[in-house]
Amino acid sequence: MTAELPALKGRSVVSLMEWTPEEIRQLLKTAQWMKANRKVVDTRQLLSGKHVALLFELPSTRTRVSFQVAIGQLGAEMVWMDWGSTQLGRGESLEDTARVLSRYVDGIVVRAKKHETVQVLRRFTTIPVFNALTDRAHPFQVLADALTISEEFGGWSDIKLAYLGDGNNMAHSYLVIGAKLGMHVTIAAPKGFEPAREVVQWARNESAMTGGSVTVTNDPEQAVFGADVLATDVFVSMGDEGDLERKREIMHKFQVNQKLMGLAKSQAIFLHCLPAHRGEEVTGEVIDGPQSKVWDQAENRLWVQKSTLAHVLAD
Ligand code: CP
């Protein structure tokens, strides 16, 4: 590997709020380089002899497989920890689990229902913790999305990204990465489902320094007008299934369909972190259509995670 690794060693990725724009750009640059050189560069020595635990409290397809493959491609070993079959499922504390894991492995990838879980693990470990989704943030997803956007448009400045739907972890994460990379992010959510006020305010402050901007609206048409990127997520997030029917009803007019795509720029792309529910948050015509980049976006999870693990864990 010839790409120069900056001083990111030992860092955790709990939220991208804690990473500078330069550090995020470096992760993305290395990811792009690894992807472009995948056939000619052998990365198996980078993390040879290391172990990374995957501790998951919620289901996953993309995150679990892409982290496992990234870990393997870097020459490390993955240790799978299904939450319910560990002693956590029987009441052992997070603090003790964190202390013990620090003695065995070199890093922990954790998917948790509550953001506080990842924060506690980070506080009580001596090793890096990687947030693989919480109710507040999905940092590796939006790193993959940022890589996809740069592949399509050659960068992020002047990019107008419109996210439609629930003001959830994905909405928060778009606000954060948009602010870090100087994008113009609009979140269109129904009344009562807007993103958390403190995240919006944080993103506005950060955007003022990077040339981006933040808009929150209840009007999906206003949000997508002239946009370069339309993004959405499931109407009902994992762990939030209780009010399924009510939420479907409220969210209906935020569905990304061909009419909304028609209001965006003609070269606009569609992103979805997946899994998708065709006919709910997006029509089949859009997600399976020519403007959809969801498969590149899913692939890019592998490259941004591989880049991050290499930067953080390599000796
Ligand atoms: N996008 C995403 O995180 O997918 P999984 O839930 O399948 O990991």
XYZ file of C-alpha atoms and ligand atoms in Angstrom:
323
model
C 0.000 0.000 0.000
C 1.453 3.306 -1.057
C -1.179 5.805 0.135
C 0.181 7.854 2.998
C -1.725 7.204 6.236
C -2.228 10.344 8.373
C -2.378 10.269 12.147
C -5.751 8.613 12.545
C -4.375 5.650 14.463
C -6.341 4.638 17.544
C -9.367 6.840 16.796
C -12.963 5.732 17.330
C -15.808 6.456 14.919
C -18.823 7.064 17.138
C -20.042 10.135 15.256
C -18.448 11.977 12.343
C -19.058 15.181 14.299
C -15.766 14.357 16.046
C -13.789 14.080 12.788
C -12.437 17.111 10.969
C -13.308 17.730 7.296
C -9.658 16.967 6.393
C -9.744 13.632 8.249
C -13.020 12.645 6.570
C -11.620 13.614 3.170
C -8.564 11.445 3.894
C -10.744 8.413 4.733
C -12.625 8.939 1.473
C -9.470 9.474 -0.558
C -7.971 6.227 0.722
C -11.268 4.406 0.105
C -11.275 5.650 -3.485
C -7.630 4.633 -3.891
C -8.253 1.149 -2.456
C -11.234 0.678 -4.771
C -9.323 1.847 -7.850
C -6.330 -0.377 -7.037
C -8.143 -3.427 -5.720
C -6.724 -5.703 -8.431
C -3.106 -4.620 -8.063
C -2.580 -3.861 -4.374
C -2.401 -6.575 -1.731
C -3.680 -5.170 1.589
C -3.517 -8.412 3.578
C -0.427 -7.419 5.539
C -1.924 -4.185 6.872
C -3.802 -5.726 9.804
C -2.184 -9.156 9.860
C -2.392 -10.710 13.339
C -5.161 -8.352 14.537
C -8.692 -9.214 15.635
C -11.846 -7.118 15.288
C -15.068 -7.978 17.145
C -18.484 -7.386 15.572
C -21.041 -6.901 18.369
C -24.551 -6.582 16.908
C -27.774 -5.943 18.825
C -29.849 -5.508 15.623
C -30.099 -7.379 12.304
C -27.820 -6.495 9.393
C -26.918 -7.678 5.916
C -24.692 -5.008 4.366
C -22.878 -3.788 7.474
C -22.086 -7.225 8.825
C -20.872 -8.678 5.528
C -18.956 -5.592 4.353
C -17.120 -5.251 7.673
C -16.311 -8.965 7.703
C -14.978 -8.803 4.136
C -13.003 -5.598 4.834
C -11.437 -7.183 7.916
C -10.510 -10.295 5.893
C -9.057 -8.266 3.016
C -6.842 -6.434 5.522
C -5.515 -9.728 6.875
C -7.235 -9.514 10.273
C -9.648 -11.959 11.931
C -13.296 -11.163 12.648
C -14.891 -12.284 15.936
C -18.698 -12.448 15.611
C -20.674 -11.537 18.757
C -24.428 -11.821 18.478
C -25.632 -9.661 21.394
C -28.276 -12.095 22.644
C -25.906 -15.017 22.820
C -23.269 -13.129 24.834
C -23.489 -12.475 28.570
C -24.822 -9.009 27.679
C -28.062 -10.830 26.901
C -28.064 -12.098 30.512
C -27.375 -8.723 32.089
C -23.580 -8.371 32.198
C -22.780 -4.667 32.100
C -21.512 -2.842 29.030
C -18.682 -1.440 31.119
C -17.370 -4.891 32.081
C -17.849 -6.180 28.535
C -15.841 -3.233 27.214
C -13.018 -3.829 29.691
C -12.836 -7.544 28.833
C -12.962 -7.066 25.043
C -10.086 -4.584 25.309
C -7.889 -7.465 26.515
C -8.720 -9.707 23.540
C -9.315 -7.717 20.364
C -7.933 -4.642 18.593
C -11.235 -2.956 17.741
C -15.007 -3.311 18.199
C -17.619 -2.709 15.506
C -20.941 -2.237 17.292
C -24.542 -1.957 16.076
C -26.801 -0.925 18.955
C -30.364 0.191 19.567
C -29.256 3.197 21.598
C -26.458 5.620 20.760
C -25.506 5.703 24.465
C -24.458 2.035 24.184
C -21.690 2.916 21.745
C -20.671 5.904 23.862
C -20.389 3.740 27.006
C -18.389 1.076 25.156
C -16.002 3.740 23.896
C -15.609 5.217 27.384
C -14.702 1.879 28.967
C -12.509 0.353 26.241
C -8.882 1.045 25.486
C -9.390 0.138 21.820
C -11.180 1.888 18.913
C -14.966 1.545 18.684
C -16.717 1.779 15.307
C -20.396 2.756 15.204
C -22.190 0.398 12.824
C -25.582 2.138 13.383
C -27.441 3.498 16.376
C -30.730 5.370 16.745
C -28.729 8.607 16.364
C -26.063 7.996 13.720
C -24.980 5.756 10.831
C -21.542 7.208 10.028
C -20.205 4.493 7.714
C -23.354 4.647 5.608
C -22.946 8.342 4.873
C -19.209 7.914 4.262
C -20.216 5.396 1.566
C -22.805 7.853 0.260
C -20.202 10.634 0.128
C -17.873 8.365 -1.864
C -20.731 7.581 -4.274
C -21.505 11.287 -4.684
C -17.876 12.094 -5.459
C -17.739 9.249 -7.994
C -20.747 10.790 -9.757
C -19.991 14.497 -9.441
C -16.242 14.681 -8.772
C -16.598 16.266 -5.320
C -19.061 17.724 -2.825
C -18.974 21.502 -3.081
C -22.193 22.977 -4.543
C -23.896 19.584 -4.281
C -27.514 19.878 -3.215
C -28.645 16.784 -1.325
C -32.310 16.327 -0.436
C -33.270 13.674 2.103
C -36.968 12.796 2.327
C -38.659 10.947 5.163
C -38.205 10.359 8.843
C -35.794 12.697 10.670
C -33.929 9.632 11.890
C -30.312 8.456 12.180
C -29.831 8.794 8.408
C -31.203 12.348 8.373
C -28.842 13.245 11.234
C -25.908 11.606 9.486
C -26.569 13.459 6.213
C -26.635 16.706 8.169
C -23.275 15.847 9.703
C -21.436 14.673 6.563
C -22.996 17.468 4.511
C -21.756 20.059 6.982
C -18.274 18.498 7.065
C -17.938 18.364 3.265
C -19.658 21.657 2.455
C -22.796 20.253 0.810
C -26.225 21.915 0.782
C -28.446 19.510 2.702
C -32.226 19.750 2.874
C -34.209 17.453 5.130
C -37.894 17.151 4.221
C -39.830 15.425 6.980
C -43.466 15.485 8.091
C -44.369 17.737 11.004
C -43.349 16.047 14.232
C -40.732 13.881 12.483
C -38.061 16.524 11.877
C -34.440 15.777 12.867
C -33.281 16.645 16.386
C -32.959 20.387 16.869
C -29.478 20.184 18.395
C -28.138 18.235 15.392
C -29.667 20.772 12.977
C -28.119 23.641 14.939
C -24.746 21.883 15.103
C -24.853 21.318 11.314
C -25.756 24.965 10.665
C -22.768 26.132 12.718
C -20.390 23.662 11.036
C -21.723 24.486 7.538
C -20.941 28.142 8.107
C -17.258 27.125 8.173
C -17.297 24.750 5.186
C -19.498 26.593 2.682
C -22.472 24.260 3.027
C -25.997 24.957 4.217
C -28.854 23.295 6.071
C -32.585 23.524 5.358
C -35.371 21.691 7.178
C -38.801 21.701 5.575
C -42.116 19.850 5.623
C -42.457 20.265 1.842
C -40.919 17.425 -0.244
C -41.306 19.296 -3.551
C -39.429 22.327 -2.240
C -36.679 20.002 -0.980
C -36.032 18.192 -4.262
C -36.299 21.191 -6.605
C -32.937 21.467 -8.398
C -31.310 18.774 -6.228
C -28.300 16.702 -7.349
C -28.969 13.860 -4.914
C -32.279 12.501 -3.625
C -31.976 10.174 -0.648
C -34.417 8.375 1.547
C -34.658 5.617 4.144
C -37.380 3.259 5.324
C -40.388 5.047 6.810
C -40.102 2.970 9.975
C -36.617 2.382 11.400
C -35.461 -0.752 13.212
C -36.814 -0.801 16.749
C -39.549 1.721 15.830
C -42.046 -0.752 14.395
C -44.801 -0.106 16.958
C -46.600 2.652 15.015
C -46.121 1.158 11.557
C -49.509 1.969 9.973
C -49.707 5.510 11.368
C -46.212 6.298 10.158
C -46.868 4.897 6.664
C -49.922 7.162 6.418
C -48.037 10.272 7.577
C -44.966 9.603 5.423
C -46.808 8.774 2.206
C -46.295 12.132 0.494
C -42.530 11.886 1.105
C -42.242 8.829 -1.162
C -39.520 9.280 -3.790
C -41.319 8.701 -7.092
C -40.731 9.684 -10.700
C -42.695 12.930 -10.247
C -40.339 14.077 -7.460
C -37.273 12.890 -9.397
C -38.517 15.061 -12.268
C -38.201 18.183 -10.099
C -34.522 17.484 -9.407
C -31.698 18.169 -11.878
C -31.799 15.946 -14.958
C -28.507 14.255 -13.918
C -29.644 13.777 -10.290
C -28.956 10.460 -8.599
C -31.043 8.463 -6.127
C -29.549 6.953 -2.955
C -31.050 4.601 -0.358
C -29.073 2.959 2.433
C -31.191 -0.224 2.041
C -33.047 -2.393 2.787
C -35.774 -0.752 0.666
C -39.526 -1.172 0.696
C -40.637 -0.640 -2.898
C -44.018 1.101 -2.966
C -43.460 2.762 0.414
C -40.536 5.240 0.692
C -39.552 4.738 -2.978
C -41.209 3.410 -6.104
C -39.714 0.473 -7.983
C -39.454 2.732 -11.019
C -36.985 5.010 -9.175
C -34.881 2.511 -7.222
C -34.590 0.184 -10.231
C -34.282 3.051 -12.711
C -31.290 4.658 -14.452
C -30.755 7.397 -11.829
C -30.460 4.939 -8.958
C -26.929 4.386 -7.605
C -27.912 2.187 -4.685
C -25.737 -0.781 -5.655
C -22.612 1.398 -6.006
C -23.600 2.959 -2.679
C -23.881 -0.472 -1.040
C -20.520 -1.564 -2.498
C -18.894 1.600 -1.178
C -19.622 0.513 2.401
C -16.813 -2.009 1.927
C -14.299 0.579 0.707
C -14.942 3.255 3.335
C -14.850 0.695 6.130
C -11.682 -0.913 4.789
C -10.067 2.515 4.559
C -11.127 3.450 8.097
C -9.984 0.170 9.651
C -6.602 0.518 7.924
C -6.118 4.124 9.048
C -7.186 3.431 12.624
C -5.751 -0.024 13.307
C -2.596 -0.389 11.193
C 0.698 -0.261 13.141
N -27.560 0.048 5.212
C -27.355 -0.834 6.192
O -26.832 -0.497 7.278
O -27.726 -2.102 5.876
P -27.811 -3.306 6.910
O -28.879 -2.963 7.934
O -28.207 -4.515 6.082
O -26.482 -3.494 7.559
